[in-house]
Tab-separated table of C-alpha atoms in Angstrom:
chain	number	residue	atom	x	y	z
Y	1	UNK	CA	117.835	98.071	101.655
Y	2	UNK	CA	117.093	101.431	102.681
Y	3	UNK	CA	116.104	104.211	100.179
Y	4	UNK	CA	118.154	106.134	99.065
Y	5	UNK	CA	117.381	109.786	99.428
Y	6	UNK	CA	116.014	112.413	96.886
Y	7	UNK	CA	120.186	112.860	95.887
Y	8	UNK	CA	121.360	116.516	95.282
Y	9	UNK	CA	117.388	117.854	94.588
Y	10	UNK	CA	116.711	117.686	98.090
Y	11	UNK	CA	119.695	118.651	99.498
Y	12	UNK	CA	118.717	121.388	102.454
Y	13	UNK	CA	115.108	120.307	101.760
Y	14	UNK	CA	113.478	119.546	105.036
Y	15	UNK	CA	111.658	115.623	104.377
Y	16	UNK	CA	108.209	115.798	105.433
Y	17	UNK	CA	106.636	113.221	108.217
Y	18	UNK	CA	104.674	110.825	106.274
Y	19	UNK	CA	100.533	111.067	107.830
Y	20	UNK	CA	97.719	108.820	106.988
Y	21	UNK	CA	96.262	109.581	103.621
Y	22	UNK	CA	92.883	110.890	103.898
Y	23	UNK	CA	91.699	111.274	100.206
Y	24	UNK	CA	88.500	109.284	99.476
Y	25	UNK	CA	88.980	105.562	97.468
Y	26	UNK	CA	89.077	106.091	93.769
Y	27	UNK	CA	86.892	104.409	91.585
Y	28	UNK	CA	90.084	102.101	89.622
Y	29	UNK	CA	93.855	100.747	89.757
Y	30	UNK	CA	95.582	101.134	86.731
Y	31	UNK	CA	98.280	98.546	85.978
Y	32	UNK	CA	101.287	99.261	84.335
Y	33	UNK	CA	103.921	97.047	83.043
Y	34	UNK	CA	106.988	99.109	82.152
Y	35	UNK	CA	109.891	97.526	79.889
Y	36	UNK	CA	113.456	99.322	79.063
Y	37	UNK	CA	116.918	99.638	80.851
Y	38	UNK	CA	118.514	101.769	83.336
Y	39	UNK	CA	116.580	104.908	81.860
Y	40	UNK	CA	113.379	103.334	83.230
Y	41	UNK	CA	115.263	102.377	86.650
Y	42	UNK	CA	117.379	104.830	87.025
Y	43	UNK	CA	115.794	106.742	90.118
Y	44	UNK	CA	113.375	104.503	89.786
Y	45	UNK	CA	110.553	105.559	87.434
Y	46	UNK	CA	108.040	102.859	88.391
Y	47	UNK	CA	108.420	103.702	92.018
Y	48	UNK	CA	107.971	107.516	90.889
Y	49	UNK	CA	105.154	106.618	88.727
Y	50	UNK	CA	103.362	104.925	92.216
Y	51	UNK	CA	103.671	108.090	94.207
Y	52	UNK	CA	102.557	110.495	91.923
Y	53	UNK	CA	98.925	107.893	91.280
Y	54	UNK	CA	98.616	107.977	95.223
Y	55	UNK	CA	99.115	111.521	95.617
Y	56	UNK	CA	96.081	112.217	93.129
Y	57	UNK	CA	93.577	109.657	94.507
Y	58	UNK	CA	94.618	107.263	91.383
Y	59	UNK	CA	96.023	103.866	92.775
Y	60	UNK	CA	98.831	102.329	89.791
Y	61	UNK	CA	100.166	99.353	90.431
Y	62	UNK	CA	102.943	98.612	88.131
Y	63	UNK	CA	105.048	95.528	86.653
Y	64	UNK	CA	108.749	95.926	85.464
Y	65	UNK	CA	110.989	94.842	83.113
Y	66	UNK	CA	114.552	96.201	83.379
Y	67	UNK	CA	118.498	95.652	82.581
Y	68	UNK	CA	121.183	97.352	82.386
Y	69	UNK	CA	122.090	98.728	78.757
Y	70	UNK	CA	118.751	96.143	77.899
Y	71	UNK	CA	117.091	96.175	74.508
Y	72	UNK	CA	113.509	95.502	73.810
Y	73	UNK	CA	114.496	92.173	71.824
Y	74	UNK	CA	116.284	90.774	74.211
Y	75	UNK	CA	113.274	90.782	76.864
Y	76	UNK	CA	111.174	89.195	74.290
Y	77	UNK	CA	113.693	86.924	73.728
Y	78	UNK	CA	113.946	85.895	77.375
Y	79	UNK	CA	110.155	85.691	77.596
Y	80	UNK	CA	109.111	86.815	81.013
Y	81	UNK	CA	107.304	89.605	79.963
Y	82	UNK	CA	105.554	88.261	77.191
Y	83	UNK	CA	104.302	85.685	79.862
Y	84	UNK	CA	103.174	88.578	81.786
Y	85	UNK	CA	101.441	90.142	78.817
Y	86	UNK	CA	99.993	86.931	78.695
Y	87	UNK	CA	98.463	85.847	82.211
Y	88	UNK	CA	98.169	89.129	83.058
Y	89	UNK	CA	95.731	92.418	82.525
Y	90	UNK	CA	97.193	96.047	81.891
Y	91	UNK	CA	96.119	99.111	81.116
Y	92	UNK	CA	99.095	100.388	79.767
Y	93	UNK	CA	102.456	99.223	78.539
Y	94	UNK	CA	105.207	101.700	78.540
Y	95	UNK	CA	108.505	99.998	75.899
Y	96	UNK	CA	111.409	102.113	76.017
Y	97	UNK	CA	114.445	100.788	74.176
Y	98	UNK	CA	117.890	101.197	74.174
Y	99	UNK	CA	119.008	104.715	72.883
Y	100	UNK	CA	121.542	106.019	70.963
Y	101	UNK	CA	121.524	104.030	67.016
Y	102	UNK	CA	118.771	101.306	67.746
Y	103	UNK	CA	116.497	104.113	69.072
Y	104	UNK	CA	116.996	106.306	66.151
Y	105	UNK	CA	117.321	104.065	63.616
Y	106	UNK	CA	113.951	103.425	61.802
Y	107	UNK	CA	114.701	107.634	60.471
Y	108	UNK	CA	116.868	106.008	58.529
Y	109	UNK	CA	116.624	103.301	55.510
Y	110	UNK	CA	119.709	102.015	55.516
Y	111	UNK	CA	119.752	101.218	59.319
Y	112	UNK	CA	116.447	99.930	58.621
Y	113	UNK	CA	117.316	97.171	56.779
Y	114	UNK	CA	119.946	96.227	59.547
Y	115	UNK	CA	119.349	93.306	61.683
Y	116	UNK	CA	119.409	95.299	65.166
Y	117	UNK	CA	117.271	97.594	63.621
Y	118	UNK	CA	115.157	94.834	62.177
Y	119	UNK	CA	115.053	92.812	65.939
Y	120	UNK	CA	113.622	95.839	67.705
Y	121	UNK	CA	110.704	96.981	65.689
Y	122	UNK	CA	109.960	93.425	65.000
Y	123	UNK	CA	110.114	93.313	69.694
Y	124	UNK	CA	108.009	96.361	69.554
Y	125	UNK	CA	105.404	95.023	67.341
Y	126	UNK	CA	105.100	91.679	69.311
Y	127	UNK	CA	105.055	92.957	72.828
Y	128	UNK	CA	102.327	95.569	71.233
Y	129	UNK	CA	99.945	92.641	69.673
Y	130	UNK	CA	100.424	91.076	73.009
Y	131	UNK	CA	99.227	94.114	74.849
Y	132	UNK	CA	96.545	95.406	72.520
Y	133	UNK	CA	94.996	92.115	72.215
Y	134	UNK	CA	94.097	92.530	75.851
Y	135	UNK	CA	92.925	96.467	75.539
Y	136	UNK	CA	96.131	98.111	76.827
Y	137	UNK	CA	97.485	101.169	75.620
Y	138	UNK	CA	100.906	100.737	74.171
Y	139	UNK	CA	103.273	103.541	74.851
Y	140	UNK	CA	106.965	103.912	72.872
Y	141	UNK	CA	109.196	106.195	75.222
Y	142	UNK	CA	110.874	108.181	73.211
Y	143	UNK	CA	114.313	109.061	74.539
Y	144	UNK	CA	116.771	112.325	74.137
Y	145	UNK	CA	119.628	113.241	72.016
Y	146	UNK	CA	122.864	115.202	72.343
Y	147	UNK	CA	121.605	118.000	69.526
Y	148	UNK	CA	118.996	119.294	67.158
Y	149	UNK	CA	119.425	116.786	64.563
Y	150	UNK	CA	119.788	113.547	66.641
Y	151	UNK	CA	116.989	114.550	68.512
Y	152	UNK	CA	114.917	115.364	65.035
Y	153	UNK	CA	116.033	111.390	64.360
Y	154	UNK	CA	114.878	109.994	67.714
Y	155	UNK	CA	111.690	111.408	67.041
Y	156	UNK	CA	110.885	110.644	63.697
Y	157	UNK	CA	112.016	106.975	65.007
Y	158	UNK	CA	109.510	106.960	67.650
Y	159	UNK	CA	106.704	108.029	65.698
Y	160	UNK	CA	107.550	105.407	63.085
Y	161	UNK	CA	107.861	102.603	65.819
Y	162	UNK	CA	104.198	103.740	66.707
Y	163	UNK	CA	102.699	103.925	63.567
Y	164	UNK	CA	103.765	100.405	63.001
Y	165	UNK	CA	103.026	98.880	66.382
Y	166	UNK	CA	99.316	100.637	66.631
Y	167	UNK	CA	101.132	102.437	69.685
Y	168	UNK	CA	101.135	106.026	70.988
Y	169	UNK	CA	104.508	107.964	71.564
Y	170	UNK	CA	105.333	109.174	75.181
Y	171	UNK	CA	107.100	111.846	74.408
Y	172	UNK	CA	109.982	111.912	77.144
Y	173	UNK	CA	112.537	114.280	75.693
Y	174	UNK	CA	109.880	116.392	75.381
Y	175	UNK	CA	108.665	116.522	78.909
Y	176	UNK	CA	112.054	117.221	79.872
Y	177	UNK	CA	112.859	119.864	77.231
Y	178	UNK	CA	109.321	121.985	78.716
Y	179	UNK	CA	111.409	121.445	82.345
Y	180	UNK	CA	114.789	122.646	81.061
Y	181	UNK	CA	113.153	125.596	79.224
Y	182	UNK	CA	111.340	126.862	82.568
Y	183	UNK	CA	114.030	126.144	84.793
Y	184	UNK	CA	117.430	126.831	82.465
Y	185	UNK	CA	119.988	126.297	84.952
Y	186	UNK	CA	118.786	122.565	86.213
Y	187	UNK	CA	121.268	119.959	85.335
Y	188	UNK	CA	119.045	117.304	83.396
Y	189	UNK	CA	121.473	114.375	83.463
Y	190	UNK	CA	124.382	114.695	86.338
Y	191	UNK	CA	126.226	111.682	84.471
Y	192	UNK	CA	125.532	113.467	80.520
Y	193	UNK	CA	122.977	110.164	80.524
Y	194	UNK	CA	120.776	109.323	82.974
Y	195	UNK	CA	118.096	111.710	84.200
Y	196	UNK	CA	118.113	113.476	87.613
Y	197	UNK	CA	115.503	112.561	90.914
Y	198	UNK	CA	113.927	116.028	89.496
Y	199	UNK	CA	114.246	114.982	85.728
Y	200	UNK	CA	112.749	111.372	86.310
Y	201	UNK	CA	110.114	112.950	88.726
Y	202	UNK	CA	108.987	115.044	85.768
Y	203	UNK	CA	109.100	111.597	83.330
Y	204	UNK	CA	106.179	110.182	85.751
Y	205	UNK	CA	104.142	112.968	85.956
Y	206	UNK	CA	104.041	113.164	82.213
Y	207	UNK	CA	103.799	109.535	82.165
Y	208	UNK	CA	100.971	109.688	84.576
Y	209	UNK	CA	98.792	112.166	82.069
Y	210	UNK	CA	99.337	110.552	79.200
Y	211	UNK	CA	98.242	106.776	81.074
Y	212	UNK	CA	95.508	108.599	82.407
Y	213	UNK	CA	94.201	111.246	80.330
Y	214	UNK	CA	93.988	113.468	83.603
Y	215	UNK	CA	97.019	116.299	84.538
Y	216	UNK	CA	98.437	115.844	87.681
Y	217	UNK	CA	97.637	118.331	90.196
Y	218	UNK	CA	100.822	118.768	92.572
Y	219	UNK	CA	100.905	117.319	96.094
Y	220	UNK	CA	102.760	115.617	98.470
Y	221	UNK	CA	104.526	112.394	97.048
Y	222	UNK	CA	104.933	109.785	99.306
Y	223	UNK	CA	107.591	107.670	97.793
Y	224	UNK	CA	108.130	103.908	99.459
Y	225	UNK	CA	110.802	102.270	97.355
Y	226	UNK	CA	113.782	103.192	97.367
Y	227	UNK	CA	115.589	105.793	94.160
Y	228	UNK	CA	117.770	103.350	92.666
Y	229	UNK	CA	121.380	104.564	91.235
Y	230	UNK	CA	122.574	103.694	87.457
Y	231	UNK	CA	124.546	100.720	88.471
Y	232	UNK	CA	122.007	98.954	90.584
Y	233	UNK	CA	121.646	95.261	90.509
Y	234	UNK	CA	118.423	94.904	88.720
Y	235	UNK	CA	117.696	91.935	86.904
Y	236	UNK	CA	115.623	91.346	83.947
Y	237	UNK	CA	114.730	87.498	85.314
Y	238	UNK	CA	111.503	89.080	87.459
Y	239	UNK	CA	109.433	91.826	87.643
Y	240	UNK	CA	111.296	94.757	89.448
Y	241	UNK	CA	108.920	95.062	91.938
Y	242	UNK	CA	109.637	91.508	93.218
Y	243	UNK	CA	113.522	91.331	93.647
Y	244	UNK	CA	114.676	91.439	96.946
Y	245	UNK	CA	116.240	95.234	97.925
Y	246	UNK	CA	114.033	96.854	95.057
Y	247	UNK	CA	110.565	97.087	96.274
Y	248	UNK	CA	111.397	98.960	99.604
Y	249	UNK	CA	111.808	98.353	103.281
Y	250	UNK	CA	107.931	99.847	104.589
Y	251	UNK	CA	109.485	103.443	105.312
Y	252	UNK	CA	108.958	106.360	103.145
Y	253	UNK	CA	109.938	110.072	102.198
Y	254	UNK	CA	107.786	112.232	101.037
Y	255	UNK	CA	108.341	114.929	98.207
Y	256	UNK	CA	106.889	118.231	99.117
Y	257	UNK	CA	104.182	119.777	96.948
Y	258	UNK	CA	106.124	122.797	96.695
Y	259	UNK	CA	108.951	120.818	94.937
Y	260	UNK	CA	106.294	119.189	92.738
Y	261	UNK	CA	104.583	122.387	91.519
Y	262	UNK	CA	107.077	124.001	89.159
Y	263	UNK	CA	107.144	120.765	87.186
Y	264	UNK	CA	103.564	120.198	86.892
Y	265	UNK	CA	103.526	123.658	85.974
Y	266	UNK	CA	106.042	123.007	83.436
Y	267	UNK	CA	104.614	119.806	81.870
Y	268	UNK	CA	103.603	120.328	78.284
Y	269	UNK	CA	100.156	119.254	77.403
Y	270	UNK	CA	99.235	116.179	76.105
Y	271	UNK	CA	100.357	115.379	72.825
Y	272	UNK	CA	102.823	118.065	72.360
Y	273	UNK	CA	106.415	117.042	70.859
Y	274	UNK	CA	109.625	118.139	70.740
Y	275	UNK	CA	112.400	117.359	67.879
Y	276	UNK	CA	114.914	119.721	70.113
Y	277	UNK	CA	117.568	118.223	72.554
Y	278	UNK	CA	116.220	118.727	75.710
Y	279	UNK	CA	119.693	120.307	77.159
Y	280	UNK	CA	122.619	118.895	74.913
Y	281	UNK	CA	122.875	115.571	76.683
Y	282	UNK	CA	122.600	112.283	75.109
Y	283	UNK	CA	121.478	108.499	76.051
């Protein structure tokens, strides 16, 4: 399957010969399994996530988890990536679960007490045992909302989730709110949904500080799998990386630095948080 290209972002934008990488062998890998739905493989995120490591000297090697319209339950219930927290080592584990209600809904008591509700902390709290018990950091994505309000809800759900799992909150919306403030006129989410190439670009270089601990610095991305479109056929029965047509063909684009700068110079720092709608769209 051959990648698809950096969409509208790079329309005009000249893509850049891909040389051999010169920067000197860093010291680690870090491995990342990633779990969630079509807002973690929409454009690809894990791919993204690669590309911005290599650029910085920082090899990641990441393991995913992802369905369309997925929740966190029902990958525990199917059990593949338990067994992966399981046989396997990571570093980090990024859980992002379905939005809309079930994201928001431990701000609430009486959705609390609902069995959906119920099903997902209970997911997030055994994927995070899992992933703790073997030193990884646990990470809760915490999505976007269409206003003030709903977004003040998502966030007081995703700081909940963490308290109660022993997890951290990567604060998503809020990466994406810094972007939308500095560049106003960028269209976040082209279906009122999913994010952008540019607004998933700026989800794994905020996911790649707060793995790390170390701000990106920006540089060419060389990017080797291909951007994958809302609708593609990704299965939750394997790791993403392994399904035939997701992990790439060998050929590669690269992302100018100059395209790369104006979000690492909007990235917030680490733990900042937003409870504002990052530009009125909702997941």
């Amino acid at each position: 399957m051959r990648m698809l290209l950096l969409a509208a972002w790079l329309v005009g934008t000249s893509l850049m010969p891909v040389h051999a990488q010169t920067d000197a062998t860093p010291a680690r890998e870090y491995r990342v399994l990633l779990v969630g739905n079509s807002l973690t493989y929409t454009n690809n995120l894990p791919a993204l996530l690669r590309a911005v490591g290599a650029s910085q000297g920082t090899p990641i090697a990441t393991e995913s988890f992802a369905a369309p319209g997925g929740t966190l339950i029902e990958r525990w219930n199917d059990g593949h990536v338990a067994e992966a927290l399981r046989s396997r080592g990571f570093d980090a584990v990024v859980l992002q679960e379905q939005g809309g209600n079930l994201a928001a809904c431990m701000a609430s008591v009486q959705q609390q007490r609902k069995a959906p509700c119920a099903a997902s902390l209970r997911a997030y709290t055994e994927f995070a045992q899992l992933a703790t018990a073997k030193g990884a950091k646990v990470l809760v994505f915490a999505t976007w909302g269409p206003d003030e309000r709903w977004q003040g809800k998502l966030a007081r759900s995703a700081r909940m989730i963490a308290e109660s799992a022993s997890a951290t909150v990567f604060d998503a919306a809020g990466a994406l709110q810094a972007l939308h403030k500095a560049q106003p006129g960028i269209n976040l989410f082209p279906d009122g949904n999913h994010p952008s190439t540019q607004a998933s670009l700026m989800l794994a270089l905020a996911l790649y500080r707060d793995i790390t601990g170390s701000a990106p610095v920006a540089k060419d991305l060389r990017v080797t799998a291909p951007l994958l479109p809302v609708n593609a056929a990704v299965s939750p029965a394997s790791a993403m990386e392994s399904q035939p047509g997701l992990a790439g063909d060998g050929k590669a684009v690269v992302v100018p630095a100059s395209l790369v700068e104006p979000l690492v110079q909007a990235l917030p720092g680490p733990g900042s948080s937003s409870e504002m709608d990052p530009a009125g769209r909702r997941r």
